[in-house]
Amino acid sequence: PDMTKALMDFATWCRDVLRDVSENSSSDARDRYRVLSFLLPGIILTWSTLFKIGRVQDEGIHALAAEFIPHGMRVFESEGAKSNPLLRKLCIKMTQRAVLLCVTDGKDAWLADEGTRDTVEMSIDALITALDDQDTIVRWSGAKGVGRVSSKLPSSFVNQVIDWILE
């Protein structure tokens, strides 16, 4: 409770870094290497861990989870991530943990919210896309994510996910 302001400040800084990296691909090679090799994996691993230990009741973490999913997907699809399997794996891990905060056991309130439903669909699409990745660690992370997220979905949605995978 006493760290809420610090968390929000950190979230703002992370959003700025993630946005800059996904929008600005033309920086000097040394700085780009530092950002792709150390800064981005650190940021994404930090948020992945926060989403894992965060409680659904914590509105701040819940809101940030839905907000960070598109940022993670932009990094996953960026040019720099194509040659960095660790970064792609961490993006998928963060996405699955963030979406697990949006889709909670026994609570279908998220179904009524169009924005959350779209975020969940976008996340599942990203997890399924990871199943076709060239690197095994990314495929495994995607498979674990699809399984964990599917276990929290209503059965009608699970059938759609299975159909989506089989297509």
mmCIF file of C-alpha atoms in Angstrom:
data_model
loop_
_atom_site.group_PDB
_atom_site.id
_atom_site.type_symbol
_atom_site.label_atom_id
_atom_site.label_comp_id
_atom_site.label_asym_id
_atom_site.label_seq_id
_atom_site.Cartn_x
_atom_site.Cartn_y
_atom_site.Cartn_z
ATOM 1 C CA PRO A 1 0.000 0.000 0.000
ATOM 2 C CA ASP A 2 2.791 2.452 0.786
ATOM 3 C CA MET A 3 4.552 1.787 -2.537
ATOM 4 C CA THR A 4 1.677 2.654 -4.869
ATOM 5 C CA LYS A 5 3.128 6.007 -5.968
ATOM 6 C CA ALA A 6 6.571 4.486 -6.551
ATOM 7 C CA LEU A 7 5.007 1.657 -8.563
ATOM 8 C CA MET A 8 3.074 4.107 -10.718
ATOM 9 C CA ASP A 9 6.232 6.187 -11.310
ATOM 10 C CA PHE A 10 8.101 3.020 -12.269
ATOM 11 C CA ALA A 11 5.251 2.005 -14.586
ATOM 12 C CA THR A 12 5.384 5.391 -16.320
ATOM 13 C CA TRP A 13 9.137 5.073 -16.847
ATOM 14 C CA CYS A 14 8.764 1.523 -18.189
ATOM 15 C CA ARG A 15 5.988 2.555 -20.589
ATOM 16 C CA ASP A 16 8.197 5.352 -21.919
ATOM 17 C CA VAL A 17 11.132 2.985 -22.468
ATOM 18 C CA LEU A 18 8.958 0.345 -24.140
ATOM 19 C CA ARG A 19 7.301 2.935 -26.366
ATOM 20 C CA ASP A 20 10.654 4.470 -27.356
ATOM 21 C CA VAL A 21 12.138 1.099 -28.229
ATOM 22 C CA SER A 22 9.179 0.005 -30.339
ATOM 23 C CA GLU A 23 8.932 3.366 -32.138
ATOM 24 C CA ASN A 24 12.603 4.320 -32.483
ATOM 25 C CA SER A 25 14.608 1.587 -34.143
ATOM 26 C CA SER A 26 17.354 3.878 -35.457
ATOM 27 C CA SER A 27 19.677 4.578 -32.549
ATOM 28 C CA ASP A 28 23.400 3.864 -32.404
ATOM 29 C CA ALA A 29 24.319 0.178 -32.337
ATOM 30 C CA ARG A 30 25.994 0.211 -28.917
ATOM 31 C CA ASP A 31 23.014 1.819 -27.184
ATOM 32 C CA ARG A 32 20.602 -0.465 -29.025
ATOM 33 C CA TYR A 33 22.567 -3.535 -27.913
ATOM 34 C CA ARG A 34 22.496 -2.361 -24.278
ATOM 35 C CA VAL A 35 18.764 -1.740 -24.390
ATOM 36 C CA LEU A 36 17.882 -5.016 -26.133
ATOM 37 C CA SER A 37 20.251 -7.163 -24.103
ATOM 38 C CA PHE A 38 19.803 -5.767 -20.618
ATOM 39 C CA LEU A 39 17.193 -3.063 -20.165
ATOM 40 C CA LEU A 40 14.211 -4.628 -21.968
ATOM 41 C CA PRO A 41 14.614 -8.130 -20.534
ATOM 42 C CA GLY A 42 14.967 -6.579 -17.078
ATOM 43 C CA ILE A 43 11.843 -4.454 -17.448
ATOM 44 C CA ILE A 44 9.772 -7.287 -18.869
ATOM 45 C CA LEU A 45 10.980 -9.806 -16.274
ATOM 46 C CA THR A 46 10.176 -7.330 -13.498
ATOM 47 C CA TRP A 47 6.609 -6.867 -14.743
ATOM 48 C CA SER A 48 6.233 -10.582 -15.308
ATOM 49 C CA THR A 49 7.161 -11.164 -11.674
ATOM 50 C CA LEU A 50 4.873 -8.382 -10.444
ATOM 51 C CA PHE A 51 1.973 -9.858 -12.394
ATOM 52 C CA LYS A 52 2.731 -13.291 -10.946
ATOM 53 C CA ILE A 53 2.721 -12.150 -7.321
ATOM 54 C CA GLY A 54 0.112 -9.433 -7.769
ATOM 55 C CA ARG A 55 -3.336 -10.082 -6.422
ATOM 56 C CA VAL A 56 -6.429 -9.707 -8.511
ATOM 57 C CA GLN A 57 -7.941 -7.524 -5.777
ATOM 58 C CA ASP A 58 -5.166 -4.958 -6.256
ATOM 59 C CA GLU A 59 -6.781 -2.602 -8.765
ATOM 60 C CA GLY A 60 -3.463 -0.901 -9.560
ATOM 61 C CA ILE A 61 -1.743 -4.111 -10.650
ATOM 62 C CA HIS A 62 -4.884 -5.286 -12.450
ATOM 63 C CA ALA A 63 -5.095 -2.055 -14.478
ATOM 64 C CA LEU A 64 -1.384 -2.139 -15.268
ATOM 65 C CA ALA A 65 -1.633 -5.751 -16.447
ATOM 66 C CA ALA A 66 -4.144 -4.855 -19.150
ATOM 67 C CA GLU A 67 -2.108 -1.797 -20.081
ATOM 68 C CA PHE A 68 1.236 -3.605 -20.459
ATOM 69 C CA ILE A 69 -0.003 -6.376 -22.749
ATOM 70 C CA PRO A 70 0.105 -4.232 -25.934
ATOM 71 C CA HIS A 71 3.548 -2.884 -24.981
ATOM 72 C CA GLY A 72 4.882 -6.401 -24.576
ATOM 73 C CA MET A 73 3.418 -7.453 -27.908
ATOM 74 C CA ARG A 74 5.033 -4.494 -29.693
ATOM 75 C CA VAL A 75 8.408 -5.479 -28.243
ATOM 76 C CA PHE A 76 7.787 -9.143 -29.189
ATOM 77 C CA GLU A 77 7.129 -8.123 -32.798
ATOM 78 C CA SER A 78 9.981 -5.586 -33.013
ATOM 79 C CA GLU A 79 13.025 -6.049 -35.241
ATOM 80 C CA GLY A 80 15.374 -6.231 -32.260
ATOM 81 C CA ALA A 81 13.450 -9.086 -30.656
ATOM 82 C CA LYS A 82 13.713 -11.261 -33.755
ATOM 83 C CA SER A 83 17.313 -12.097 -32.904
ATOM 84 C CA ASN A 84 16.766 -12.305 -29.138
ATOM 85 C CA PRO A 85 14.922 -15.476 -28.048
ATOM 86 C CA LEU A 86 15.172 -14.568 -24.357
ATOM 87 C CA LEU A 87 13.397 -11.272 -24.975
ATOM 88 C CA ARG A 88 10.629 -12.985 -26.982
ATOM 89 C CA LYS A 89 10.199 -15.627 -24.261
ATOM 90 C CA LEU A 90 9.935 -12.980 -21.553
ATOM 91 C CA CYS A 91 7.368 -11.025 -23.595
ATOM 92 C CA ILE A 92 5.221 -14.145 -23.872
ATOM 93 C CA LYS A 93 5.654 -14.889 -20.159
ATOM 94 C CA MET A 94 4.643 -11.352 -19.215
ATOM 95 C CA THR A 95 1.633 -11.524 -21.526
ATOM 96 C CA GLN A 96 0.330 -14.794 -20.072
ATOM 97 C CA ARG A 97 0.776 -13.597 -16.497
ATOM 98 C CA ALA A 98 -0.876 -10.280 -17.248
ATOM 99 C CA VAL A 99 -3.858 -11.901 -18.927
ATOM 100 C CA LEU A 100 -4.221 -14.298 -15.991
ATOM 101 C CA LEU A 101 -4.876 -11.246 -13.821
ATOM 102 C CA CYS A 102 -7.606 -10.159 -16.231
ATOM 103 C CA VAL A 103 -9.247 -13.591 -16.377
ATOM 104 C CA THR A 104 -9.882 -14.832 -12.865
ATOM 105 C CA ASP A 105 -11.326 -18.088 -11.576
ATOM 106 C CA GLY A 106 -15.072 -18.057 -11.141
ATOM 107 C CA LYS A 107 -15.453 -14.410 -12.103
ATOM 108 C CA ASP A 108 -16.861 -13.689 -15.523
ATOM 109 C CA ALA A 109 -17.142 -9.919 -15.062
ATOM 110 C CA TRP A 110 -14.382 -9.464 -17.641
ATOM 111 C CA LEU A 111 -16.732 -10.885 -20.296
ATOM 112 C CA ALA A 112 -18.965 -7.831 -20.017
ATOM 113 C CA ASP A 113 -16.072 -5.407 -20.568
ATOM 114 C CA GLU A 114 -15.392 -5.101 -24.305
ATOM 115 C CA GLY A 115 -11.885 -3.695 -23.765
ATOM 116 C CA THR A 116 -10.826 -6.523 -21.466
ATOM 117 C CA ARG A 117 -12.346 -9.113 -23.775
ATOM 118 C CA ASP A 118 -10.370 -7.656 -26.708
ATOM 119 C CA THR A 119 -7.203 -7.661 -24.607
ATOM 120 C CA VAL A 120 -7.741 -11.312 -23.687
ATOM 121 C CA GLU A 121 -8.304 -12.236 -27.335
ATOM 122 C CA MET A 122 -5.198 -10.299 -28.419
ATOM 123 C CA SER A 123 -3.185 -12.051 -25.704
ATOM 124 C CA ILE A 124 -4.378 -15.510 -26.680
ATOM 125 C CA ASP A 125 -3.544 -14.713 -30.296
ATOM 126 C CA ALA A 126 -0.010 -13.715 -29.222
ATOM 127 C CA LEU A 127 0.386 -16.911 -27.180
ATOM 128 C CA ILE A 128 -0.757 -19.009 -30.128
ATOM 129 C CA THR A 129 1.613 -17.107 -32.432
ATOM 130 C CA ALA A 130 4.458 -18.032 -30.082
ATOM 131 C CA LEU A 131 3.703 -21.708 -30.747
ATOM 132 C CA ASP A 132 5.156 -21.208 -34.255
ATOM 133 C CA ASP A 133 8.341 -19.474 -33.095
ATOM 134 C CA GLN A 134 11.708 -20.738 -34.317
ATOM 135 C CA ASP A 135 13.086 -21.109 -30.770
ATOM 136 C CA THR A 136 11.997 -23.859 -28.397
ATOM 137 C CA ILE A 137 11.990 -21.666 -25.264
ATOM 138 C CA VAL A 138 9.504 -19.300 -26.892
ATOM 139 C CA ARG A 139 7.278 -22.169 -28.062
ATOM 140 C CA TRP A 140 7.312 -23.719 -24.573
ATOM 141 C CA SER A 141 6.427 -20.403 -22.971
ATOM 142 C CA GLY A 142 3.579 -19.967 -25.451
ATOM 143 C CA ALA A 143 2.297 -23.494 -24.806
ATOM 144 C CA LYS A 144 2.357 -23.002 -21.041
ATOM 145 C CA GLY A 145 0.587 -19.684 -21.479
ATOM 146 C CA VAL A 146 -2.170 -21.134 -23.662
ATOM 147 C CA GLY A 147 -2.729 -23.922 -21.132
ATOM 148 C CA ARG A 148 -2.801 -21.651 -18.096
ATOM 149 C CA VAL A 149 -5.044 -19.056 -19.676
ATOM 150 C CA SER A 150 -7.387 -21.708 -21.098
ATOM 151 C CA SER A 151 -7.786 -23.232 -17.654
ATOM 152 C CA LYS A 152 -9.309 -19.951 -16.459
ATOM 153 C CA LEU A 153 -11.672 -19.440 -19.395
ATOM 154 C CA PRO A 154 -15.303 -20.566 -19.600
ATOM 155 C CA SER A 155 -15.656 -23.823 -21.542
ATOM 156 C CA SER A 156 -17.187 -22.118 -24.587
ATOM 157 C CA PHE A 157 -14.078 -19.962 -24.943
ATOM 158 C CA VAL A 158 -11.761 -22.944 -24.436
ATOM 159 C CA ASN A 159 -13.409 -24.633 -27.423
ATOM 160 C CA GLN A 160 -12.761 -21.504 -29.496
ATOM 161 C CA VAL A 161 -9.103 -21.485 -28.416
ATOM 162 C CA ILE A 162 -8.726 -25.153 -29.391
ATOM 163 C CA ASP A 163 -10.289 -24.446 -32.788
ATOM 164 C CA TRP A 164 -7.997 -21.436 -33.180
ATOM 165 C CA ILE A 165 -4.931 -23.578 -32.484
ATOM 166 C CA LEU A 166 -6.005 -26.288 -34.892
ATOM 167 C CA GLU A 167 -6.525 -23.865 -37.788
#
